[in-house]
Amino acid sequence: MSVRRWQMRRNCALTPKQLLQFYIVLVCLSLIVATGFFLAGVWVIPIFTALELTAVTIGFLIYCRHALDSETIEVDGKRLIVKKFIGYKETFYEFNTQWAKIEPPIEGSKIFHISQSNMRVELGQFIRYEQQLALIRQMRACLG
């Protein structure tokens, strides 16, 4: 039997590499402007530039930490494997396809659950409700 795989990713406009390139340009431009004002005798602008760059750096670090977040579901024979990669932390869950139960999302909810005995995993935070229902239908066809 072939392996079925579904991957759900966070919808981000920029990759971490693109964001780094943008950040370097932003820092260079801000420092050039701040240096120009400092040389002209306006010493307040470099202080606000430092505050601005600190705030932007913190925001970009938070963005980068979660830009690659994803959830992957694989069905390989009798194994249902769930991999969650959230904030550089990867977590694996393994279920038996014969015993795993998929709990559909409640209307308006952002998540659905896969459970087996005392193990329960939240999934679907990166896709819309309609996509969750389609994914659940496809997964149920692969379960025993």
mmCIF file of N, CA and C in Angstrom:
data_model
loop_
_atom_site.group_PDB
_atom_site.id
_atom_site.type_symbol
_atom_site.label_atom_id
_atom_site.label_comp_id
_atom_site.label_asym_id
_atom_site.label_seq_id
_atom_site.Cartn_x
_atom_site.Cartn_y
_atom_site.Cartn_z
ATOM 1 N N MET A 1 0.844 -1.188 0.000
ATOM 2 C CA MET A 1 0.000 0.000 0.000
ATOM 3 C C MET A 1 0.887 1.248 0.000
ATOM 4 N N SER A 2 0.498 2.239 -0.720
ATOM 5 C CA SER A 2 1.288 3.462 -0.805
ATOM 6 C C SER A 2 1.053 4.344 0.421
ATOM 7 N N VAL A 3 1.994 5.212 0.653
ATOM 8 C CA VAL A 3 1.906 6.145 1.773
ATOM 9 C C VAL A 3 1.094 7.358 1.340
ATOM 10 N N ARG A 4 0.097 7.705 2.134
ATOM 11 C CA ARG A 4 -0.697 8.922 1.891
ATOM 12 C C ARG A 4 -0.189 9.987 2.846
ATOM 13 N N ARG A 5 -0.012 11.210 2.332
ATOM 14 C CA ARG A 5 0.524 12.288 3.161
ATOM 15 C C ARG A 5 -0.273 13.571 2.937
ATOM 16 N N TRP A 6 -0.574 14.237 4.032
ATOM 17 C CA TRP A 6 -1.219 15.547 3.994
ATOM 18 C C TRP A 6 -0.358 16.489 4.821
ATOM 19 N N GLN A 7 -0.069 17.655 4.258
ATOM 20 C CA GLN A 7 0.733 18.632 4.987
ATOM 21 C C GLN A 7 -0.003 19.962 5.056
ATOM 22 N N MET A 8 -0.040 20.518 6.252
ATOM 23 C CA MET A 8 -0.690 21.800 6.489
ATOM 24 C C MET A 8 0.373 22.762 6.996
ATOM 25 N N ARG A 9 0.508 23.898 6.306
ATOM 26 C CA ARG A 9 1.535 24.877 6.668
ATOM 27 C C ARG A 9 0.906 26.221 6.992
ATOM 28 N N ARG A 10 1.633 26.964 7.784
ATOM 29 C CA ARG A 10 1.237 28.339 8.085
ATOM 30 C C ARG A 10 1.372 29.158 6.804
ATOM 31 N N ASN A 11 0.433 30.049 6.560
ATOM 32 C CA ASN A 11 0.460 30.890 5.374
ATOM 33 C C ASN A 11 1.274 32.147 5.685
ATOM 34 N N CYS A 12 2.523 32.160 5.241
ATOM 35 C CA CYS A 12 3.421 33.296 5.498
ATOM 36 C C CYS A 12 3.847 33.910 4.180
ATOM 37 N N ALA A 13 3.878 35.229 4.135
ATOM 38 C CA ALA A 13 4.239 35.943 2.912
ATOM 39 C C ALA A 13 5.732 35.857 2.627
ATOM 40 N N LEU A 14 6.552 35.812 3.660
ATOM 41 C CA LEU A 14 8.003 35.809 3.483
ATOM 42 C C LEU A 14 8.625 34.593 4.156
ATOM 43 N N THR A 15 9.629 34.021 3.503
ATOM 44 C CA THR A 15 10.414 32.973 4.142
ATOM 45 C C THR A 15 11.399 33.646 5.094
ATOM 46 N N PRO A 16 11.963 32.908 6.032
ATOM 47 C CA PRO A 16 12.957 33.523 6.919
ATOM 48 C C PRO A 16 14.139 34.146 6.158
ATOM 49 N N LYS A 17 14.553 33.537 5.046
ATOM 50 C CA LYS A 17 15.664 34.091 4.266
ATOM 51 C C LYS A 17 15.272 35.446 3.646
ATOM 52 N N GLN A 18 14.077 35.530 3.079
ATOM 53 C CA GLN A 18 13.607 36.787 2.496
ATOM 54 C C GLN A 18 13.457 37.859 3.580
ATOM 55 N N LEU A 19 12.973 37.447 4.737
ATOM 56 C CA LEU A 19 12.813 38.391 5.839
ATOM 57 C C LEU A 19 14.166 38.910 6.305
ATOM 58 N N LEU A 20 15.182 38.044 6.346
ATOM 59 C CA LEU A 20 16.523 38.471 6.726
ATOM 60 C C LEU A 20 17.071 39.496 5.735
ATOM 61 N N GLN A 21 16.875 39.259 4.456
ATOM 62 C CA GLN A 21 17.337 40.211 3.446
ATOM 63 C C GLN A 21 16.631 41.566 3.619
ATOM 64 N N PHE A 22 15.335 41.542 3.830
ATOM 65 C CA PHE A 22 14.582 42.776 4.053
ATOM 66 C C PHE A 22 15.075 43.476 5.318
ATOM 67 N N TYR A 23 15.333 42.710 6.367
ATOM 68 C CA TYR A 23 15.791 43.257 7.640
ATOM 69 C C TYR A 23 17.146 43.953 7.477
ATOM 70 N N ILE A 24 18.062 43.332 6.749
ATOM 71 C CA ILE A 24 19.389 43.934 6.538
ATOM 72 C C ILE A 24 19.254 45.273 5.809
ATOM 73 N N VAL A 25 18.413 45.322 4.775
ATOM 74 C CA VAL A 25 18.192 46.581 4.048
ATOM 75 C C VAL A 25 17.576 47.630 4.972
ATOM 76 N N LEU A 26 16.594 47.231 5.760
ATOM 77 C CA LEU A 26 15.940 48.159 6.688
ATOM 78 C C LEU A 26 16.929 48.720 7.704
ATOM 79 N N VAL A 27 17.770 47.867 8.280
ATOM 80 C CA VAL A 27 18.758 48.309 9.264
ATOM 81 C C VAL A 27 19.753 49.267 8.627
ATOM 82 N N CYS A 28 20.239 48.920 7.439
ATOM 83 C CA CYS A 28 21.206 49.799 6.761
ATOM 84 C C CYS A 28 20.613 51.178 6.481
ATOM 85 N N LEU A 29 19.398 51.219 5.955
ATOM 86 C CA LEU A 29 18.767 52.508 5.664
ATOM 87 C C LEU A 29 18.528 53.318 6.940
ATOM 88 N N SER A 30 18.052 52.653 7.990
ATOM 89 C CA SER A 30 17.797 53.356 9.252
ATOM 90 C C SER A 30 19.093 53.914 9.830
ATOM 91 N N LEU A 31 20.173 53.134 9.766
ATOM 92 C CA LEU A 31 21.451 53.604 10.306
ATOM 93 C C LEU A 31 22.038 54.744 9.473
ATOM 94 N N ILE A 32 21.847 54.699 8.172
ATOM 95 C CA ILE A 32 22.318 55.800 7.321
ATOM 96 C C ILE A 32 21.589 57.095 7.671
ATOM 97 N N VAL A 33 20.268 57.017 7.813
ATOM 98 C CA VAL A 33 19.486 58.207 8.171
ATOM 99 C C VAL A 33 19.883 58.701 9.563
ATOM 100 N N ALA A 34 20.017 57.782 10.526
ATOM 101 C CA ALA A 34 20.379 58.173 11.894
ATOM 102 C C ALA A 34 21.768 58.801 11.926
ATOM 103 N N THR A 35 22.703 58.259 11.162
ATOM 104 C CA THR A 35 24.060 58.813 11.106
ATOM 105 C C THR A 35 24.043 60.219 10.511
ATOM 106 N N GLY A 36 23.255 60.407 9.461
ATOM 107 C CA GLY A 36 23.142 61.734 8.856
ATOM 108 C C GLY A 36 22.624 62.766 9.840
ATOM 109 N N PHE A 37 21.607 62.429 10.593
ATOM 110 C CA PHE A 37 21.072 63.361 11.589
ATOM 111 C C PHE A 37 22.074 63.594 12.725
ATOM 112 N N PHE A 38 22.779 62.539 13.117
ATOM 113 C CA PHE A 38 23.772 62.681 14.186
ATOM 114 C C PHE A 38 24.889 63.631 13.759
ATOM 115 N N LEU A 39 25.353 63.461 12.521
ATOM 116 C CA LEU A 39 26.408 64.348 12.012
ATOM 117 C C LEU A 39 25.911 65.791 11.861
ATOM 118 N N ALA A 40 24.610 65.964 11.656
ATOM 119 C CA ALA A 40 24.028 67.308 11.554
ATOM 120 C C ALA A 40 23.777 67.923 12.932
ATOM 121 N N GLY A 41 24.050 67.153 13.998
ATOM 122 C CA GLY A 41 23.901 67.672 15.352
ATOM 123 C C GLY A 41 22.592 67.324 16.029
ATOM 124 N N VAL A 42 21.745 66.535 15.381
ATOM 125 C CA VAL A 42 20.468 66.126 15.999
ATOM 126 C C VAL A 42 20.702 64.745 16.637
ATOM 127 N N TRP A 43 20.996 64.744 17.920
ATOM 128 C CA TRP A 43 21.363 63.507 18.610
ATOM 129 C C TRP A 43 20.170 62.660 19.047
ATOM 130 N N VAL A 44 18.951 63.186 18.966
ATOM 131 C CA VAL A 44 17.758 62.451 19.411
ATOM 132 C C VAL A 44 17.379 61.345 18.407
ATOM 133 N N ILE A 45 17.594 61.597 17.126
ATOM 134 C CA ILE A 45 17.184 60.636 16.088
ATOM 135 C C ILE A 45 17.880 59.280 16.247
ATOM 136 N N PRO A 46 19.188 59.213 16.502
ATOM 137 C CA PRO A 46 19.812 57.892 16.699
ATOM 138 C C PRO A 46 19.217 57.113 17.874
ATOM 139 N N ILE A 47 18.778 57.814 18.909
ATOM 140 C CA ILE A 47 18.153 57.126 20.048
ATOM 141 C C ILE A 47 16.851 56.465 19.605
ATOM 142 N N PHE A 48 16.023 57.213 18.875
ATOM 143 C CA PHE A 48 14.764 56.643 18.399
ATOM 144 C C PHE A 48 15.002 55.565 17.337
ATOM 145 N N THR A 49 16.064 55.704 16.574
ATOM 146 C CA THR A 49 16.416 54.660 15.596
ATOM 147 C C THR A 49 16.774 53.369 16.314
ATOM 148 N N ALA A 50 17.524 53.478 17.401
ATOM 149 C CA ALA A 50 17.875 52.287 18.191
ATOM 150 C C ALA A 50 16.619 51.632 18.768
ATOM 151 N N LEU A 51 15.688 52.436 19.273
ATOM 152 C CA LEU A 51 14.432 51.885 19.801
ATOM 153 C C LEU A 51 13.620 51.211 18.697
ATOM 154 N N GLU A 52 13.556 51.875 17.540
ATOM 155 C CA GLU A 52 12.818 51.318 16.402
ATOM 156 C C GLU A 52 13.411 49.979 15.969
ATOM 157 N N LEU A 53 14.725 49.938 15.823
ATOM 158 C CA LEU A 53 15.373 48.693 15.366
ATOM 159 C C LEU A 53 15.251 47.575 16.396
ATOM 160 N N THR A 54 15.238 47.925 17.669
ATOM 161 C CA THR A 54 15.025 46.917 18.708
ATOM 162 C C THR A 54 13.623 46.321 18.597
ATOM 163 N N ALA A 55 12.617 47.173 18.440
ATOM 164 C CA ALA A 55 11.236 46.691 18.319
ATOM 165 C C ALA A 55 11.051 45.849 17.054
ATOM 166 N N VAL A 56 11.613 46.319 15.942
ATOM 167 C CA VAL A 56 11.495 45.574 14.684
ATOM 168 C C VAL A 56 12.212 44.226 14.788
ATOM 169 N N THR A 57 13.371 44.209 15.431
ATOM 170 C CA THR A 57 14.117 42.959 15.598
ATOM 171 C C THR A 57 13.316 41.951 16.408
ATOM 172 N N ILE A 58 12.713 42.374 17.490
ATOM 173 C CA ILE A 58 11.899 41.472 18.316
ATOM 174 C C ILE A 58 10.723 40.928 17.508
ATOM 175 N N GLY A 59 10.050 41.813 16.768
ATOM 176 C CA GLY A 59 8.920 41.365 15.943
ATOM 177 C C GLY A 59 9.339 40.375 14.871
ATOM 178 N N PHE A 60 10.451 40.633 14.213
ATOM 179 C CA PHE A 60 10.933 39.724 13.172
ATOM 180 C C PHE A 60 11.373 38.382 13.749
ATOM 181 N N LEU A 61 11.968 38.385 14.932
ATOM 182 C CA LEU A 61 12.360 37.117 15.562
ATOM 183 C C LEU A 61 11.136 36.266 15.897
ATOM 184 N N ILE A 62 10.088 36.907 16.371
ATOM 185 C CA ILE A 62 8.850 36.178 16.665
ATOM 186 C C ILE A 62 8.256 35.615 15.373
ATOM 187 N N TYR A 63 8.237 36.427 14.316
ATOM 188 C CA TYR A 63 7.730 35.977 13.017
ATOM 189 C C TYR A 63 8.535 34.781 12.505
ATOM 190 N N CYS A 64 9.865 34.882 12.554
ATOM 191 C CA CYS A 64 10.725 33.804 12.051
ATOM 192 C C CYS A 64 10.543 32.517 12.842
ATOM 193 N N ARG A 65 10.310 32.645 14.119
ATOM 194 C CA ARG A 65 10.159 31.453 14.963
ATOM 195 C C ARG A 65 8.975 30.597 14.510
ATOM 196 N N HIS A 66 7.935 31.242 13.981
ATOM 197 C CA HIS A 66 6.741 30.496 13.601
ATOM 198 C C HIS A 66 6.477 30.452 12.099
ATOM 199 N N ALA A 67 7.366 30.998 11.293
ATOM 200 C CA ALA A 67 7.148 31.028 9.842
ATOM 201 C C ALA A 67 7.147 29.637 9.220
ATOM 202 N N LEU A 68 7.854 28.703 9.810
ATOM 203 C CA LEU A 68 7.951 27.353 9.242
ATOM 204 C C LEU A 68 7.060 26.341 9.949
ATOM 205 N N ASP A 69 6.140 26.793 10.777
ATOM 206 C CA ASP A 69 5.239 25.878 11.481
ATOM 207 C C ASP A 69 4.439 25.041 10.487
ATOM 208 N N SER A 70 4.257 23.766 10.827
ATOM 209 C CA SER A 70 3.490 22.884 9.942
ATOM 210 C C SER A 70 2.970 21.679 10.728
ATOM 211 N N GLU A 71 2.006 21.012 10.118
ATOM 212 C CA GLU A 71 1.464 19.749 10.634
ATOM 213 C C GLU A 71 1.423 18.772 9.462
ATOM 214 N N THR A 72 1.900 17.559 9.683
ATOM 215 C CA THR A 72 1.924 16.537 8.632
ATOM 216 C C THR A 72 1.234 15.287 9.155
ATOM 217 N N ILE A 73 0.395 14.712 8.305
ATOM 218 C CA ILE A 73 -0.285 13.464 8.637
ATOM 219 C C ILE A 73 0.097 12.450 7.571
ATOM 220 N N GLU A 74 0.541 11.274 7.982
ATOM 221 C CA GLU A 74 0.894 10.201 7.056
ATOM 222 C C GLU A 74 0.140 8.937 7.436
ATOM 223 N N VAL A 75 -0.371 8.255 6.423
ATOM 224 C CA VAL A 75 -0.971 6.944 6.628
ATOM 225 C C VAL A 75 -0.127 5.960 5.843
ATOM 226 N N ASP A 76 0.504 5.043 6.569
ATOM 227 C CA ASP A 76 1.385 4.039 5.968
ATOM 228 C C ASP A 76 0.944 2.667 6.473
ATOM 229 N N GLY A 77 0.122 2.011 5.689
ATOM 230 C CA GLY A 77 -0.404 0.704 6.104
ATOM 231 C C GLY A 77 -1.283 0.843 7.331
ATOM 232 N N LYS A 78 -0.851 0.236 8.441
ATOM 233 C CA LYS A 78 -1.614 0.276 9.691
ATOM 234 C C LYS A 78 -1.160 1.405 10.612
ATOM 235 N N ARG A 79 -0.242 2.237 10.145
ATOM 236 C CA ARG A 79 0.290 3.317 10.978
ATOM 237 C C ARG A 79 -0.232 4.676 10.512
ATOM 238 N N LEU A 80 -0.673 5.466 11.461
ATOM 239 C CA LEU A 80 -1.062 6.851 11.216
ATOM 240 C C LEU A 80 -0.072 7.699 12.024
ATOM 241 N N ILE A 81 0.754 8.459 11.318
ATOM 242 C CA ILE A 81 1.802 9.248 11.965
ATOM 243 C C ILE A 81 1.465 10.724 11.830
ATOM 244 N N VAL A 82 1.500 11.432 12.945
ATOM 245 C CA VAL A 82 1.251 12.870 12.963
ATOM 246 C C VAL A 82 2.539 13.546 13.418
ATOM 247 N N LYS A 83 2.998 14.518 12.617
ATOM 248 C CA LYS A 83 4.192 15.299 12.966
ATOM 249 C C LYS A 83 3.777 16.760 13.065
ATOM 250 N N LYS A 84 4.078 17.362 14.199
ATOM 251 C CA LYS A 84 3.787 18.788 14.394
ATOM 252 C C LYS A 84 5.113 19.516 14.588
ATOM 253 N N PHE A 85 5.324 20.550 13.792
ATOM 254 C CA PHE A 85 6.528 21.372 13.896
ATOM 255 C C PHE A 85 6.076 22.786 14.235
ATOM 256 N N ILE A 86 6.139 23.124 15.517
ATOM 257 C CA ILE A 86 5.642 24.415 16.004
ATOM 258 C C ILE A 86 6.772 25.106 16.777
ATOM 259 N N GLY A 87 7.194 26.263 16.290
ATOM 260 C CA GLY A 87 8.227 27.034 16.976
ATOM 261 C C GLY A 87 9.536 26.286 17.146
ATOM 262 N N TYR A 88 9.994 25.626 16.115
ATOM 263 C CA TYR A 88 11.247 24.848 16.111
ATOM 264 C C TYR A 88 11.198 23.621 17.012
ATOM 265 N N LYS A 89 10.023 23.229 17.466
ATOM 266 C CA LYS A 89 9.883 22.018 18.272
ATOM 267 C C LYS A 89 9.069 21.015 17.461
ATOM 268 N N GLU A 90 9.659 19.848 17.214
ATOM 269 C CA GLU A 90 8.975 18.826 16.429
ATOM 270 C C GLU A 90 8.470 17.726 17.359
ATOM 271 N N THR A 91 7.201 17.378 17.181
ATOM 272 C CA THR A 91 6.569 16.355 18.001
ATOM 273 C C THR A 91 5.973 15.288 17.093
ATOM 274 N N PHE A 92 6.192 14.011 17.437
ATOM 275 C CA PHE A 92 5.672 12.888 16.668
ATOM 276 C C PHE A 92 4.616 12.147 17.489
ATOM 277 N N TYR A 93 3.566 11.729 16.807
ATOM 278 C CA TYR A 93 2.532 10.894 17.410
ATOM 279 C C TYR A 93 2.281 9.745 16.451
ATOM 280 N N GLU A 94 2.122 8.549 16.992
ATOM 281 C CA GLU A 94 1.842 7.405 16.142
ATOM 282 C C GLU A 94 0.582 6.701 16.638
ATOM 283 N N PHE A 95 -0.326 6.450 15.690
ATOM 284 C CA PHE A 95 -1.600 5.802 15.984
ATOM 285 C C PHE A 95 -1.730 4.551 15.122
ATOM 286 N N ASN A 96 -2.593 3.654 15.540
ATOM 287 C CA ASN A 96 -2.963 2.508 14.725
ATOM 288 C C ASN A 96 -4.195 2.914 13.914
ATOM 289 N N THR A 97 -4.168 2.699 12.601
ATOM 290 C CA THR A 97 -5.289 3.141 11.765
ATOM 291 C C THR A 97 -6.594 2.429 12.117
ATOM 292 N N GLN A 98 -6.508 1.254 12.706
ATOM 293 C CA GLN A 98 -7.717 0.513 13.064
ATOM 294 C C GLN A 98 -8.391 1.084 14.312
ATOM 295 N N TRP A 99 -7.597 1.738 15.164
ATOM 296 C CA TRP A 99 -8.138 2.228 16.431
ATOM 297 C C TRP A 99 -8.269 3.744 16.489
ATOM 298 N N ALA A 100 -7.622 4.435 15.594
ATOM 299 C CA ALA A 100 -7.645 5.898 15.634
ATOM 300 C C ALA A 100 -9.036 6.422 15.307
ATOM 301 N N LYS A 101 -9.395 7.482 15.982
ATOM 302 C CA LYS A 101 -10.705 8.100 15.788
ATOM 303 C C LYS A 101 -10.489 9.570 15.435
ATOM 304 N N ILE A 102 -11.155 10.027 14.387
ATOM 305 C CA ILE A 102 -11.065 11.425 13.989
ATOM 306 C C ILE A 102 -12.321 12.141 14.467
ATOM 307 N N GLU A 103 -12.107 13.165 15.274
ATOM 308 C CA GLU A 103 -13.216 13.945 15.799
ATOM 309 C C GLU A 103 -13.320 15.214 14.960
ATOM 310 N N PRO A 104 -14.417 15.389 14.218
ATOM 311 C CA PRO A 104 -14.549 16.567 13.354
ATOM 312 C C PRO A 104 -14.614 17.857 14.162
ATOM 313 N N PRO A 105 -14.278 18.971 13.529
ATOM 314 C CA PRO A 105 -14.307 20.252 14.246
ATOM 315 C C PRO A 105 -15.736 20.703 14.514
ATOM 316 N N ILE A 106 -15.895 21.416 15.579
ATOM 317 C CA ILE A 106 -17.174 22.048 15.880
ATOM 318 C C ILE A 106 -17.284 23.256 14.959
ATOM 319 N N GLU A 107 -18.488 23.576 14.521
ATOM 320 C CA GLU A 107 -18.700 24.717 13.608
ATOM 321 C C GLU A 107 -17.970 25.957 14.116
ATOM 322 N N GLY A 108 -17.128 26.529 13.265
ATOM 323 C CA GLY A 108 -16.382 27.730 13.621
ATOM 324 C C GLY A 108 -15.082 27.458 14.364
ATOM 325 N N SER A 109 -14.821 26.205 14.702
ATOM 326 C CA SER A 109 -13.591 25.861 15.417
ATOM 327 C C SER A 109 -12.414 25.840 14.456
ATOM 328 N N LYS A 110 -11.236 26.089 14.983
ATOM 329 C CA LYS A 110 -10.042 26.091 14.149
ATOM 330 C C LYS A 110 -9.315 24.752 14.179
ATOM 331 N N ILE A 111 -9.805 23.793 14.949
ATOM 332 C CA ILE A 111 -9.069 22.535 15.091
ATOM 333 C C ILE A 111 -10.000 21.328 15.046
ATOM 334 N N PHE A 112 -9.417 20.186 14.685
ATOM 335 C CA PHE A 112 -10.079 18.901 14.861
ATOM 336 C C PHE A 112 -9.102 18.010 15.620
ATOM 337 N N HIS A 113 -9.560 16.828 16.045
ATOM 338 C CA HIS A 113 -8.727 15.965 16.879
ATOM 339 C C HIS A 113 -8.610 14.569 16.272
ATOM 340 N N ILE A 114 -7.459 13.958 16.498
ATOM 341 C CA ILE A 114 -7.261 12.536 16.244
ATOM 342 C C ILE A 114 -6.951 11.941 17.610
ATOM 343 N N SER A 115 -7.671 10.873 17.953
ATOM 344 C CA SER A 115 -7.465 10.290 19.279
ATOM 345 C C SER A 115 -7.423 8.773 19.193
ATOM 346 N N GLN A 116 -6.779 8.199 20.202
ATOM 347 C CA GLN A 116 -6.715 6.753 20.361
ATOM 348 C C GLN A 116 -6.428 6.504 21.835
ATOM 349 N N SER A 117 -7.266 5.761 22.491
ATOM 350 C CA SER A 117 -7.219 5.504 23.933
ATOM 351 C C SER A 117 -6.977 6.803 24.700
ATOM 352 N N ASN A 118 -5.814 6.984 25.336
ATOM 353 C CA ASN A 118 -5.593 8.192 26.145
ATOM 354 C C ASN A 118 -4.759 9.257 25.422
ATOM 355 N N MET A 119 -4.482 9.066 24.139
ATOM 356 C CA MET A 119 -3.702 10.033 23.367
ATOM 357 C C MET A 119 -4.629 10.822 22.447
ATOM 358 N N ARG A 120 -4.462 12.157 22.457
ATOM 359 C CA ARG A 120 -5.325 13.029 21.653
ATOM 360 C C ARG A 120 -4.473 14.169 21.097
ATOM 361 N N VAL A 121 -4.594 14.418 19.788
ATOM 362 C CA VAL A 121 -3.779 15.434 19.126
ATOM 363 C C VAL A 121 -4.692 16.441 18.440
ATOM 364 N N GLU A 122 -4.395 17.723 18.638
ATOM 365 C CA GLU A 122 -5.117 18.798 17.955
ATOM 366 C C GLU A 122 -4.438 19.073 16.617
ATOM 367 N N LEU A 123 -5.243 19.194 15.563
ATOM 368 C CA LEU A 123 -4.715 19.467 14.225
ATOM 369 C C LEU A 123 -5.604 20.466 13.500
ATOM 370 N N GLY A 124 -5.101 20.981 12.396
ATOM 371 C CA GLY A 124 -5.912 21.797 11.508
ATOM 372 C C GLY A 124 -5.886 23.286 11.768
ATOM 373 N N GLN A 125 -4.963 23.756 12.562
ATOM 374 C CA GLN A 125 -4.953 25.186 12.878
ATOM 375 C C GLN A 125 -4.521 26.054 11.703
ATOM 376 N N PHE A 126 -3.935 25.450 10.669
ATOM 377 C CA PHE A 126 -3.450 26.215 9.521
ATOM 378 C C PHE A 126 -4.375 26.165 8.310
ATOM 379 N N ILE A 127 -5.524 25.488 8.432
ATOM 380 C CA ILE A 127 -6.440 25.392 7.294
ATOM 381 C C ILE A 127 -7.840 25.827 7.717
ATOM 382 N N ARG A 128 -8.643 26.206 6.723
ATOM 383 C CA ARG A 128 -10.009 26.664 6.984
ATOM 384 C C ARG A 128 -10.920 25.477 7.317
ATOM 385 N N TYR A 129 -12.071 25.793 7.850
ATOM 386 C CA TYR A 129 -13.059 24.787 8.257
ATOM 387 C C TYR A 129 -13.427 23.866 7.093
ATOM 388 N N GLU A 130 -13.688 24.442 5.912
ATOM 389 C CA GLU A 130 -14.064 23.637 4.745
ATOM 390 C C GLU A 130 -12.941 22.681 4.346
ATOM 391 N N GLN A 131 -11.710 23.156 4.449
ATOM 392 C CA GLN A 131 -10.560 22.309 4.133
ATOM 393 C C GLN A 131 -10.408 21.195 5.165
ATOM 394 N N GLN A 132 -10.732 21.502 6.417
ATOM 395 C CA GLN A 132 -10.678 20.474 7.454
ATOM 396 C C GLN A 132 -11.649 19.339 7.150
ATOM 397 N N LEU A 133 -12.868 19.690 6.735
ATOM 398 C CA LEU A 133 -13.865 18.655 6.433
ATOM 399 C C LEU A 133 -13.419 17.779 5.266
ATOM 400 N N ALA A 134 -12.848 18.392 4.220
ATOM 401 C CA ALA A 134 -12.351 17.625 3.076
ATOM 402 C C ALA A 134 -11.198 16.719 3.496
ATOM 403 N N LEU A 135 -10.297 17.225 4.318
ATOM 404 C CA LEU A 135 -9.170 16.428 4.807
ATOM 405 C C LEU A 135 -9.652 15.243 5.630
ATOM 406 N N ILE A 136 -10.619 15.476 6.491
ATOM 407 C CA ILE A 136 -11.157 14.396 7.326
ATOM 408 C C ILE A 136 -11.795 13.309 6.468
ATOM 409 N N ARG A 137 -12.537 13.705 5.416
ATOM 410 C CA ARG A 137 -13.137 12.711 4.512
ATOM 411 C C ARG A 137 -12.053 11.860 3.853
ATOM 412 N N GLN A 138 -10.989 12.492 3.374
ATOM 413 C CA GLN A 138 -9.901 11.759 2.723
ATOM 414 C C GLN A 138 -9.199 10.825 3.709
ATOM 415 N N MET A 139 -9.002 11.306 4.937
ATOM 416 C CA MET A 139 -8.321 10.479 5.938
ATOM 417 C C MET A 139 -9.176 9.283 6.344
ATOM 418 N N ARG A 140 -10.458 9.504 6.508
ATOM 419 C CA ARG A 140 -11.331 8.397 6.930
ATOM 420 C C ARG A 140 -11.357 7.268 5.901
ATOM 421 N N ALA A 141 -11.185 7.628 4.624
ATOM 422 C CA ALA A 141 -11.130 6.610 3.573
ATOM 423 C C ALA A 141 -9.896 5.725 3.716
ATOM 424 N N CYS A 142 -8.846 6.249 4.359
ATOM 425 C CA CYS A 142 -7.602 5.487 4.541
ATOM 426 C C CYS A 142 -7.556 4.717 5.853
ATOM 427 N N LEU A 143 -8.460 5.017 6.776
ATOM 428 C CA LEU A 143 -8.450 4.339 8.072
ATOM 429 C C LEU A 143 -9.227 3.034 8.006
ATOM 430 N N GLY A 144 -8.878 2.106 8.909
ATOM 431 C CA GLY A 144 -9.497 0.796 8.904
ATOM 432 C C GLY A 144 -10.670 0.669 9.732
#
